mmCIF file with all atom_site columns, C-alpha atoms in Angstrom:
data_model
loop_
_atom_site.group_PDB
_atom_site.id
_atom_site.type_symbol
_atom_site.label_atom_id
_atom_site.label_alt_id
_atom_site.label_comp_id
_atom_site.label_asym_id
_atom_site.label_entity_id
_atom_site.label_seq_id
_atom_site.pdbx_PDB_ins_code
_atom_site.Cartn_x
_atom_site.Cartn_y
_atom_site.Cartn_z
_atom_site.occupancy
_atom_site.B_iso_or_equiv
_atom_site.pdbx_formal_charge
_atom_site.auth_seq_id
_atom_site.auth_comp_id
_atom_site.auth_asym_id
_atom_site.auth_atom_id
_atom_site.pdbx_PDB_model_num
ATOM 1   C CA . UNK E 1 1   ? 52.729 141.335 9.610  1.00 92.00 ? 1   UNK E CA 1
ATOM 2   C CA . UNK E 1 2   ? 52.588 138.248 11.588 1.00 93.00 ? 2   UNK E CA 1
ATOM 3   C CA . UNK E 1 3   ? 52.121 135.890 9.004  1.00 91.00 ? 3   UNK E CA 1
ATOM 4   C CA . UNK E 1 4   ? 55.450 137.740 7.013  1.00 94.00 ? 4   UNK E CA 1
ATOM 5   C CA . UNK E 1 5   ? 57.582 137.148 10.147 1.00 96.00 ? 5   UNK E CA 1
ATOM 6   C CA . UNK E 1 6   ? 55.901 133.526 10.317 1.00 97.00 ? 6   UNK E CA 1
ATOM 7   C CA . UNK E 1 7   ? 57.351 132.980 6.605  1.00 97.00 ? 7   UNK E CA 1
ATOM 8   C CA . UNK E 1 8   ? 60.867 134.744 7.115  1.00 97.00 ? 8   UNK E CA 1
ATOM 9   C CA . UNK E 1 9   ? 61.192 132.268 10.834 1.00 97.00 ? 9   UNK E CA 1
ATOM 10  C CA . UNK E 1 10  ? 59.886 129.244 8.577  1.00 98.00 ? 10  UNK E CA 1
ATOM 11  C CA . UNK E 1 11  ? 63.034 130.214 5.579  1.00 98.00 ? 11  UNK E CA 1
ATOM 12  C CA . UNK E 1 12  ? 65.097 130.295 8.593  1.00 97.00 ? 12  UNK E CA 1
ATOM 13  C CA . UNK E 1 13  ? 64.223 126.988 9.964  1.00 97.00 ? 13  UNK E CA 1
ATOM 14  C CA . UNK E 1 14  ? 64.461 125.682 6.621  1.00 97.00 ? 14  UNK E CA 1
ATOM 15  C CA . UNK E 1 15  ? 67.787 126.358 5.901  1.00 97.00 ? 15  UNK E CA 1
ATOM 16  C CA . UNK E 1 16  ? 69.268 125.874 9.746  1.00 97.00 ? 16  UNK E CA 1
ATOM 17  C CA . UNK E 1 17  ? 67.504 122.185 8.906  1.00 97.00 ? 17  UNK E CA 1
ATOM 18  C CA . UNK E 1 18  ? 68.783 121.366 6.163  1.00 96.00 ? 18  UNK E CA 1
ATOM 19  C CA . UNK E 1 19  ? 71.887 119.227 7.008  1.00 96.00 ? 19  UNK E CA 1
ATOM 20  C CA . UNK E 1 20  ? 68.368 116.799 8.680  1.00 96.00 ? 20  UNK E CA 1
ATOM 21  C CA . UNK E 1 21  ? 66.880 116.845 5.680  1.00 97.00 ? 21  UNK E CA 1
ATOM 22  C CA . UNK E 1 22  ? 69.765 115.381 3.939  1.00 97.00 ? 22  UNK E CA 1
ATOM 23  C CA . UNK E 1 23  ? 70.218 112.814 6.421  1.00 97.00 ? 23  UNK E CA 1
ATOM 24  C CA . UNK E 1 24  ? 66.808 111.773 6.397  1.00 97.00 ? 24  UNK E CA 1
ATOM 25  C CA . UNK E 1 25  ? 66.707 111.468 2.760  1.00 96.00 ? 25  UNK E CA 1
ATOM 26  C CA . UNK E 1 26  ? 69.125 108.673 2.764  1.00 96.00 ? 26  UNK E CA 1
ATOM 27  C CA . UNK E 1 27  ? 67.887 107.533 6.226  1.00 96.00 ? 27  UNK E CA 1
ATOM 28  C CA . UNK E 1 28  ? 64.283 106.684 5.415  1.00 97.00 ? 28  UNK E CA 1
ATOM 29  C CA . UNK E 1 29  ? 64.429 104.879 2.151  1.00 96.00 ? 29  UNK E CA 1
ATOM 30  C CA . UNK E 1 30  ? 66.720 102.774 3.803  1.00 95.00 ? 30  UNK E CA 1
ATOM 31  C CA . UNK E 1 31  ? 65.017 102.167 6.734  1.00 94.00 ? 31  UNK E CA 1
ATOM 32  C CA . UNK E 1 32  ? 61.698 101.535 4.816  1.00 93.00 ? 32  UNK E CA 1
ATOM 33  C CA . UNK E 1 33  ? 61.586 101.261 0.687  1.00 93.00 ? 33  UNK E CA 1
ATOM 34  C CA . UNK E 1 34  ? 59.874 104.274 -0.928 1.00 92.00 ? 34  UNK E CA 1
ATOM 35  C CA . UNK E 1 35  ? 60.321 108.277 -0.867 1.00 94.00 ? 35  UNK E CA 1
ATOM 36  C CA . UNK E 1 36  ? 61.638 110.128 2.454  1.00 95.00 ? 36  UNK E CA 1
ATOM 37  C CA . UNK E 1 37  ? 58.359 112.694 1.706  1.00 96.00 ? 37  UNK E CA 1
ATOM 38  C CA . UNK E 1 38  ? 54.741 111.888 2.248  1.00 95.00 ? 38  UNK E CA 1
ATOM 39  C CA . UNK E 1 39  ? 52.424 113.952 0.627  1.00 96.00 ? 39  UNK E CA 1
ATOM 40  C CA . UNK E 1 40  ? 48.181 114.469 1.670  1.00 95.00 ? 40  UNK E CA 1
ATOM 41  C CA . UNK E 1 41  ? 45.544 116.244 0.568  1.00 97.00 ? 41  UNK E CA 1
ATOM 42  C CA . UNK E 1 42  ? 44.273 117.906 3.491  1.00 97.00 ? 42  UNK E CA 1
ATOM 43  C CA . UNK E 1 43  ? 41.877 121.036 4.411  1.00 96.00 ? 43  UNK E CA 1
ATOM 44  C CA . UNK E 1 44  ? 42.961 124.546 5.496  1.00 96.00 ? 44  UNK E CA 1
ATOM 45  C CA . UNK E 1 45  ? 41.189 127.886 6.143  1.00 96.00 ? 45  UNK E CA 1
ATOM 46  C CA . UNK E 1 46  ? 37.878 127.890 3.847  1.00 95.00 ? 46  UNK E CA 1
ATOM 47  C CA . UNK E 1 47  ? 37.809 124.158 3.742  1.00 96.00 ? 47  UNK E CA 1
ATOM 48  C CA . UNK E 1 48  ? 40.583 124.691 0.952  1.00 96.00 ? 48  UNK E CA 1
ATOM 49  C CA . UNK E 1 49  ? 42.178 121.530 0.286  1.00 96.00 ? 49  UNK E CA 1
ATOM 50  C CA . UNK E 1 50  ? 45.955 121.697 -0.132 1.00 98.00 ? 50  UNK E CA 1
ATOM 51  C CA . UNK E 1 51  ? 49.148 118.804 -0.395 1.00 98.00 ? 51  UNK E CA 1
ATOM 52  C CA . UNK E 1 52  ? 50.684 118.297 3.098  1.00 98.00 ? 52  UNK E CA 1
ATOM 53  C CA . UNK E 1 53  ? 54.192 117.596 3.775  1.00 98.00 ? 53  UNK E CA 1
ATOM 54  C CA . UNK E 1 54  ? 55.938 115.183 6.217  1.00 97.00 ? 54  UNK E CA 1
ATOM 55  C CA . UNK E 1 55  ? 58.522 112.854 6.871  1.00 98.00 ? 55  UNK E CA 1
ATOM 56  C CA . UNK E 1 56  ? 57.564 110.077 5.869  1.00 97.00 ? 56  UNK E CA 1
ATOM 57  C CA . UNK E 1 57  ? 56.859 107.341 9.000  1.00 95.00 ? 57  UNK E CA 1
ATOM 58  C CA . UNK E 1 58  ? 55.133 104.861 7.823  1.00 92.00 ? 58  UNK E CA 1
ATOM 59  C CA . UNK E 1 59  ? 55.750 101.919 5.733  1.00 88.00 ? 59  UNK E CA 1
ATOM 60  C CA . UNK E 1 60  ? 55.012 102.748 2.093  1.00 84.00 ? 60  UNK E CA 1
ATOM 61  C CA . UNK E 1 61  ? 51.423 102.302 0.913  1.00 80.00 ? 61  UNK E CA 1
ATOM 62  C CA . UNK E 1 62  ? 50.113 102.870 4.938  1.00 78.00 ? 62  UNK E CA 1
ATOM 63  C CA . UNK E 1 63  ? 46.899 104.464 4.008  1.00 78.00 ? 63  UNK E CA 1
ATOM 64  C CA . UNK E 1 64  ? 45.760 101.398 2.375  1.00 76.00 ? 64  UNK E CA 1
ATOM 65  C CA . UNK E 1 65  ? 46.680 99.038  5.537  1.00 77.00 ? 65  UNK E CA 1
ATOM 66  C CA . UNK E 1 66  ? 44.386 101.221 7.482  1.00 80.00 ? 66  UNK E CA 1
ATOM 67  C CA . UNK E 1 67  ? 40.840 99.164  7.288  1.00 76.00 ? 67  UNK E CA 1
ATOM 68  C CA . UNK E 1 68  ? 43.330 96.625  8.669  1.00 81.00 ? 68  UNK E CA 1
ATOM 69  C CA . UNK E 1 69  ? 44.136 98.325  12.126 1.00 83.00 ? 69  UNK E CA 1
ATOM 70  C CA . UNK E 1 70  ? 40.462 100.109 12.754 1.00 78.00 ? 70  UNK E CA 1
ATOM 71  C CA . UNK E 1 71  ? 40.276 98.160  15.557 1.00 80.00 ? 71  UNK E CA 1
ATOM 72  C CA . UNK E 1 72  ? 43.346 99.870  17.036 1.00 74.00 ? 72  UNK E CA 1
ATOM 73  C CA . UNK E 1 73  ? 41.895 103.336 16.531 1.00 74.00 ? 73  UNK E CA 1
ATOM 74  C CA . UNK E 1 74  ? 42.408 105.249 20.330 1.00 73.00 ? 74  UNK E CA 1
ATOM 75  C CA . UNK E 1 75  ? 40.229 108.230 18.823 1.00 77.00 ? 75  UNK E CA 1
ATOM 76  C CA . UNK E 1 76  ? 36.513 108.362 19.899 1.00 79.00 ? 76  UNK E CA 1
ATOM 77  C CA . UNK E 1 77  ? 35.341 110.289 16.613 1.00 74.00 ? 77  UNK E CA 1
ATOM 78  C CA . UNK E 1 78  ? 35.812 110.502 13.110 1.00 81.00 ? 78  UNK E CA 1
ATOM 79  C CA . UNK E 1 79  ? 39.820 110.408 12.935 1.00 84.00 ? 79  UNK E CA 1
ATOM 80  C CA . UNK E 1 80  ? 42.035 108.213 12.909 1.00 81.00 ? 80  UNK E CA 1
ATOM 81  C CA . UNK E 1 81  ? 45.004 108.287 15.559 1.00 83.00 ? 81  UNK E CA 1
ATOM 82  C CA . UNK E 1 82  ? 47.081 105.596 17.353 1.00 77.00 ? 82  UNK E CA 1
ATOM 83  C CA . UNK E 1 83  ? 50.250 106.197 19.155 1.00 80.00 ? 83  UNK E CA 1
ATOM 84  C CA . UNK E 1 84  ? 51.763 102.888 18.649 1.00 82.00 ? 84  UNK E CA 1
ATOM 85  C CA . UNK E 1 85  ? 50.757 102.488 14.902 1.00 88.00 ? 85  UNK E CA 1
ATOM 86  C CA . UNK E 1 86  ? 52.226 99.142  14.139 1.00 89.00 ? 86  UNK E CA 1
ATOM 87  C CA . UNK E 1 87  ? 52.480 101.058 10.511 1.00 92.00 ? 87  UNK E CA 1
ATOM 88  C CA . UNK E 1 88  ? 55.459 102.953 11.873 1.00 93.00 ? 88  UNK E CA 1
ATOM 89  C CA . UNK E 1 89  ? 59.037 102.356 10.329 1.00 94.00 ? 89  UNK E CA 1
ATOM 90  C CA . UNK E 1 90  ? 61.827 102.220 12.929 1.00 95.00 ? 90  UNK E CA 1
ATOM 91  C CA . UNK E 1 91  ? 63.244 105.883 11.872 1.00 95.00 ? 91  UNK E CA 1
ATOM 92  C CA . UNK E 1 92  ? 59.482 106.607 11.299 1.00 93.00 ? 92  UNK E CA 1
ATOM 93  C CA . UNK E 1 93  ? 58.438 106.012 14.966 1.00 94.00 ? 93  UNK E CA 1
ATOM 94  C CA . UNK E 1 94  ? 61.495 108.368 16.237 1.00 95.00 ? 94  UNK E CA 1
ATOM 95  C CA . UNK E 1 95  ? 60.064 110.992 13.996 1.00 95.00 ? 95  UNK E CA 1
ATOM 96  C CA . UNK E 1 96  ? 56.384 110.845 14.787 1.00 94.00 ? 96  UNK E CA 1
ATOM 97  C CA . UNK E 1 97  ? 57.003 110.737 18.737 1.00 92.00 ? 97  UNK E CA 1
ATOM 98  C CA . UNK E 1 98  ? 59.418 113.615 18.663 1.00 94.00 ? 98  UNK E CA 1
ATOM 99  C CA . UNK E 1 99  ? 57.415 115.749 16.189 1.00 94.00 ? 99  UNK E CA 1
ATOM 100 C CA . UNK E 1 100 ? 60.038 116.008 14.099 1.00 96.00 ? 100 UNK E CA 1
ATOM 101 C CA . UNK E 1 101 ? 58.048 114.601 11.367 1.00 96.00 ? 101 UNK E CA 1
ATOM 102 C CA . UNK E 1 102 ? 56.330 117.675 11.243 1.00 97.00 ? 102 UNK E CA 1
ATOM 103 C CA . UNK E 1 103 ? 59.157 119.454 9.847  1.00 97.00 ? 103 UNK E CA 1
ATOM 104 C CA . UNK E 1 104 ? 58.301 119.757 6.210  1.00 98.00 ? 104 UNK E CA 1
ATOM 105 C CA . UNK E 1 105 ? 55.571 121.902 6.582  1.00 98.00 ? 105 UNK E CA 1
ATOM 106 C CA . UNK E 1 106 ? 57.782 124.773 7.062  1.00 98.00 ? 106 UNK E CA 1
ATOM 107 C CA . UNK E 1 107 ? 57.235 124.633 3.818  1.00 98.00 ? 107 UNK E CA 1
ATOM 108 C CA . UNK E 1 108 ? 53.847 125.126 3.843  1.00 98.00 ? 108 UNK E CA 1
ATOM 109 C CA . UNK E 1 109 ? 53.918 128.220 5.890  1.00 98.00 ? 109 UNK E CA 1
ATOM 110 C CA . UNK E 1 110 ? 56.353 129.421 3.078  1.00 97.00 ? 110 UNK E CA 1
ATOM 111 C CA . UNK E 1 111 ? 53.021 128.737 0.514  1.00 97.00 ? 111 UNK E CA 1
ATOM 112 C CA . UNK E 1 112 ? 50.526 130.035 2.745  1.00 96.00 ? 112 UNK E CA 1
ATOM 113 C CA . UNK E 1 113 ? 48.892 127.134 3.224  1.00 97.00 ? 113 UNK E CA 1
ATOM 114 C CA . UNK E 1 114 ? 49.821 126.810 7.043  1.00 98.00 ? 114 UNK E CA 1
ATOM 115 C CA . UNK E 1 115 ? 50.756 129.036 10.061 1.00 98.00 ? 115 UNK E CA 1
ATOM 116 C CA . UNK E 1 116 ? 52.908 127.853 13.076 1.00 98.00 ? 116 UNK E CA 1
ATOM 117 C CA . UNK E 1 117 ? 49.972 127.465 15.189 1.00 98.00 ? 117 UNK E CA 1
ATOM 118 C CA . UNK E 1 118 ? 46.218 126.625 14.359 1.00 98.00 ? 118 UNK E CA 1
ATOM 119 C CA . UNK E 1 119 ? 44.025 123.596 14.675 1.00 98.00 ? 119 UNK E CA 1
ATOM 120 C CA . UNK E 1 120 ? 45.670 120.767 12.822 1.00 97.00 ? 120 UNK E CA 1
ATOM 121 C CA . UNK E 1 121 ? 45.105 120.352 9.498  1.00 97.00 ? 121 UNK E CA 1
ATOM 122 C CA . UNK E 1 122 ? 43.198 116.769 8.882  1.00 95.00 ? 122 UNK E CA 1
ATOM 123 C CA . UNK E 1 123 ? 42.810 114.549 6.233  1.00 94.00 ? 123 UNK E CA 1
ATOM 124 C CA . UNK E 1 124 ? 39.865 115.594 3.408  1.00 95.00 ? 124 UNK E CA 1
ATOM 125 C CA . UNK E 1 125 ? 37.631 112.275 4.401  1.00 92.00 ? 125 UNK E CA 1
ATOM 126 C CA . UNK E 1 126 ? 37.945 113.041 8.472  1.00 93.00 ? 126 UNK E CA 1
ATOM 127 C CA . UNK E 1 127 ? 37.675 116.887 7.870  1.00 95.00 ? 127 UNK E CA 1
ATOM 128 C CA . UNK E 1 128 ? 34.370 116.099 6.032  1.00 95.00 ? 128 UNK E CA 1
ATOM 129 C CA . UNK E 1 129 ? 32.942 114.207 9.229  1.00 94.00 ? 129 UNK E CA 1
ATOM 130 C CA . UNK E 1 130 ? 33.803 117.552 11.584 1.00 95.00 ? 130 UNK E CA 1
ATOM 131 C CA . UNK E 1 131 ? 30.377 118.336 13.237 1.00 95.00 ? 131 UNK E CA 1
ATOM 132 C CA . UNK E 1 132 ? 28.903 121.540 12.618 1.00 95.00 ? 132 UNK E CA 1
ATOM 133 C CA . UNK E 1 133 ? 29.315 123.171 15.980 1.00 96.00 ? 133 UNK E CA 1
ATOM 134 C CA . UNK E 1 134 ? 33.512 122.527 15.146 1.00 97.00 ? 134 UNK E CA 1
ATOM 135 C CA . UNK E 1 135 ? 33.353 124.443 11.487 1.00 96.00 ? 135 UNK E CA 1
ATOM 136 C CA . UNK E 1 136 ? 35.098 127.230 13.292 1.00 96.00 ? 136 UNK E CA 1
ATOM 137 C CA . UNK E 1 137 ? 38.237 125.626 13.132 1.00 97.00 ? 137 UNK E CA 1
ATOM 138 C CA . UNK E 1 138 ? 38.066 126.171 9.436  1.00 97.00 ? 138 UNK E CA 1
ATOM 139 C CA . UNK E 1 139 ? 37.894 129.660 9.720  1.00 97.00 ? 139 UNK E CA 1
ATOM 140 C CA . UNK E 1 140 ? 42.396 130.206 10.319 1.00 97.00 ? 140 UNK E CA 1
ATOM 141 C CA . UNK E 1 141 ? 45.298 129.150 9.043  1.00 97.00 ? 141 UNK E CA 1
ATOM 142 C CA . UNK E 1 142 ? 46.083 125.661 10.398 1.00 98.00 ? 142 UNK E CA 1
ATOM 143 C CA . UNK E 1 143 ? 48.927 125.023 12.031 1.00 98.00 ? 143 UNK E CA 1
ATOM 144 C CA . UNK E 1 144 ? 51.813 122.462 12.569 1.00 98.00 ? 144 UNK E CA 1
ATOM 145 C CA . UNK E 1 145 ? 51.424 123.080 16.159 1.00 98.00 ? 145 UNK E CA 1
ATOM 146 C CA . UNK E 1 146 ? 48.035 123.440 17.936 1.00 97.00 ? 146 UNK E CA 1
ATOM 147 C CA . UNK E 1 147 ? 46.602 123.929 21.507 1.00 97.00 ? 147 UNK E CA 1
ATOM 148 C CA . UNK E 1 148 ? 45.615 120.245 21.214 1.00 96.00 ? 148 UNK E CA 1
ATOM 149 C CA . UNK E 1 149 ? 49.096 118.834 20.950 1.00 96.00 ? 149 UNK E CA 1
ATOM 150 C CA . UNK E 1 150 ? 50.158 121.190 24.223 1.00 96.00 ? 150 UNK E CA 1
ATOM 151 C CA . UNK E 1 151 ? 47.476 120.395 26.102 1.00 96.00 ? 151 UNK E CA 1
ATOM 152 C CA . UNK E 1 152 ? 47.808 116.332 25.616 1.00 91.00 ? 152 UNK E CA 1
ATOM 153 C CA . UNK E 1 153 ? 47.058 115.985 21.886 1.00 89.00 ? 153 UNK E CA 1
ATOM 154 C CA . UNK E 1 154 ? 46.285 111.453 21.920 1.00 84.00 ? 154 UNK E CA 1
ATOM 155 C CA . UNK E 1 155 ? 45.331 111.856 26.065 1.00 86.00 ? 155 UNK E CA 1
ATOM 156 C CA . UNK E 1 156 ? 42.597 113.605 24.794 1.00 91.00 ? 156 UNK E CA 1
ATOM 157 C CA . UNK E 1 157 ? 39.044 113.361 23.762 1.00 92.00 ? 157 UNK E CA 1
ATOM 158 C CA . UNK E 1 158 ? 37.723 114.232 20.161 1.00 93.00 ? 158 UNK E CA 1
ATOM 159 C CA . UNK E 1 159 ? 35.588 116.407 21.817 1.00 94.00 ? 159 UNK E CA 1
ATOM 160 C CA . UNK E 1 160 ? 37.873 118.125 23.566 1.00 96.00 ? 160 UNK E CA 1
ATOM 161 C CA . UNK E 1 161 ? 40.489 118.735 20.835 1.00 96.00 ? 161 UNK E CA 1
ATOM 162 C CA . UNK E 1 162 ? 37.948 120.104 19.011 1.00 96.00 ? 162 UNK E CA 1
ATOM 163 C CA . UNK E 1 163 ? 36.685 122.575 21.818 1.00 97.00 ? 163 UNK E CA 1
ATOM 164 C CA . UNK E 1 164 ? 40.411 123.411 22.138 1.00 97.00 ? 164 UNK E CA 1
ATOM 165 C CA . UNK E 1 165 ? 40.511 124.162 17.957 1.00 98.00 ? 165 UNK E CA 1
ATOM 166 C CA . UNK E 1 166 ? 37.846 126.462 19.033 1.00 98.00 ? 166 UNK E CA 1
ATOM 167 C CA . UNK E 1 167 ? 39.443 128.244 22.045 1.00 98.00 ? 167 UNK E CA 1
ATOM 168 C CA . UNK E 1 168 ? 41.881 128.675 19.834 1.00 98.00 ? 168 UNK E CA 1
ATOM 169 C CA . UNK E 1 169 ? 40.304 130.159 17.484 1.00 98.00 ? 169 UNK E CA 1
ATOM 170 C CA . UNK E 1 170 ? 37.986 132.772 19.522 1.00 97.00 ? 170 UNK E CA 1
ATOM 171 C CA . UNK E 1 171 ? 41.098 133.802 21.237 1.00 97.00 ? 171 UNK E CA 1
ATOM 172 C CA . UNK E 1 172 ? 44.080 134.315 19.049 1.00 96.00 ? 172 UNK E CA 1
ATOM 173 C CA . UNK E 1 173 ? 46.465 136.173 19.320 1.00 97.00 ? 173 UNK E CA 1
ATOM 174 C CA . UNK E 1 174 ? 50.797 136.673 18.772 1.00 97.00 ? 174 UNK E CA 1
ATOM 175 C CA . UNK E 1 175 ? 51.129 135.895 22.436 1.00 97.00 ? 175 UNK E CA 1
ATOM 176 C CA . UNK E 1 176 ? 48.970 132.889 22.611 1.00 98.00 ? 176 UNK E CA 1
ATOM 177 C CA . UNK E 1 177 ? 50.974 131.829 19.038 1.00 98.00 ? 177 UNK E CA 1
ATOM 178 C CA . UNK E 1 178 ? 54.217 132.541 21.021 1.00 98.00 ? 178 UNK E CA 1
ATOM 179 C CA . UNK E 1 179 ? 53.279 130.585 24.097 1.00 98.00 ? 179 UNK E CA 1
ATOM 180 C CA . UNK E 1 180 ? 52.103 127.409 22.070 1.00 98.00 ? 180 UNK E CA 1
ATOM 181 C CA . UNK E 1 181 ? 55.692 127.350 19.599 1.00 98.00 ? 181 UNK E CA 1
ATOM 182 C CA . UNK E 1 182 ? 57.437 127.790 23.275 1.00 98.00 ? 182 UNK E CA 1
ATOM 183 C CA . UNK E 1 183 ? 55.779 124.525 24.764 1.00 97.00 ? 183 UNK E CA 1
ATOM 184 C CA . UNK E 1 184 ? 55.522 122.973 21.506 1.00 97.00 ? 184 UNK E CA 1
ATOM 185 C CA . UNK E 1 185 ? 59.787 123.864 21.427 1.00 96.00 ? 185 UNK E CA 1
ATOM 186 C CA . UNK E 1 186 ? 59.611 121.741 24.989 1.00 96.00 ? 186 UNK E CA 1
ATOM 187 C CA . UNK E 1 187 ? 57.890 118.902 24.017 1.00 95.00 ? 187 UNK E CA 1
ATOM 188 C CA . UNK E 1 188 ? 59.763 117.898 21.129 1.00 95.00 ? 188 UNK E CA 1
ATOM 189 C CA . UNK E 1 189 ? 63.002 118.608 23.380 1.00 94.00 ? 189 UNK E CA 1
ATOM 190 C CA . UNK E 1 190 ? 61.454 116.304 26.372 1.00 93.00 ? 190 UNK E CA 1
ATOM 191 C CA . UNK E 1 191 ? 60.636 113.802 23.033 1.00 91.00 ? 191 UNK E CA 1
ATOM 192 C CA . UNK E 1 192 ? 63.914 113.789 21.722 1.00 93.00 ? 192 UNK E CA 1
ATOM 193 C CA . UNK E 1 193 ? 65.357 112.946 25.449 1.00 92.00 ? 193 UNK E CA 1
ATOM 194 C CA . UNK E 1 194 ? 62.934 110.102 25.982 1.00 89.00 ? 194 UNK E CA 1
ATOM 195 C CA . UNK E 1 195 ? 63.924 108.541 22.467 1.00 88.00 ? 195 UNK E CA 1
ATOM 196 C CA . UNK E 1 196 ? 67.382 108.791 23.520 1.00 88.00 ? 196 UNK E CA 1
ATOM 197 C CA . UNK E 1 197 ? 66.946 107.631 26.818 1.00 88.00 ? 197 UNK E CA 1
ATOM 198 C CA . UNK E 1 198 ? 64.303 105.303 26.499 1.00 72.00 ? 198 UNK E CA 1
#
């Protein structure tokens, strides 16, 4: 029942986003040439690998300027994260620091790929390199939000984003899935501020 009322929320969003959708459509490309979608292969629940969607942030072709900012890397194991990726587009850096990038995998939650909340769905190569003691986190739906991103999501350790995938996932629940869309709701509204005030 949860997962229906996750889909029927995610249609909702969908449509009450649409008018951002157009607007980023003609935004991005001319911001940075290429499509306004990027598409991954990731892995869900079962290790399943399935296409991503986001805005796209990055300049086209980012994946393969990647070897060239290693060095940049602020994530202690075997991902790939920095919060100032000199990668980022100008519209693209909005998006990523307010989340709002995020927003196309409403329709993923519409395929069943994704829920609202679960651990993050990574890219196939970094998903591979998960230790053992983490394949837990492969056991649920991921999700566009996560305890990770509440709880300081780039301030953290890989270890301990990992060990919060797997609070996560011991102790799900509709209420813990309410309270992490609530702060995750606050954080793109405190991310939205600082972009306009910053």
């Amino acid at each position: 029942m949860w997962f229906f009322i996750q889909k029927l929320l995610a249609l909702f969003l969908l449509i009450l986003s649409f008018p951002l959708w157009l607007l980023l459509a003609i935004l991005i490309p001319i911001d940075s040439k290429g499509r306004f979608l990027f598409k991954q292969k990731r892995w869900g629940r079962k290790r399943k690998s399935f296409i991503v969607y986001k805005f796209r942030t990055m300049a086209e072709g980012a994946e393969k300027l990647k070897k060239r900012y290693v060095h940049l890397n602020e994530a202690d194991g075997p991902v790939f994260k920095i919060w100032e990726d000199p990668r980022y587009t100008k519209v693209g850096k909005i998006l990523a620091h307010t989340g709002l990038d995020e927003l196309p995998q409403l329709v993923n939650i519409l395929k069943g790929e994704m829920a609202f909340v679960g651990p993050r769905p990574l890219p196939v190569k970094e998903a591979q390199s998960i230790p053992k003691k983490y394949q837990a986190r492969f056991s649920v739906q991921p999700g566009i939000t996560s305890l990770w991103i509440v709880k300081g999501a780039h301030n953290l350790s890989f270890s301990k984003w990992m060990q919060l995938d797997m609070n996560y996932v011991k102790n799900r629940s509709v209420f813990l899935d309410l309270t992490i869309m609530w702060q995750t709701f606050l954080l793109i509204i405190r991310g939205i501020v600082s972009q306009i005030t910053g």
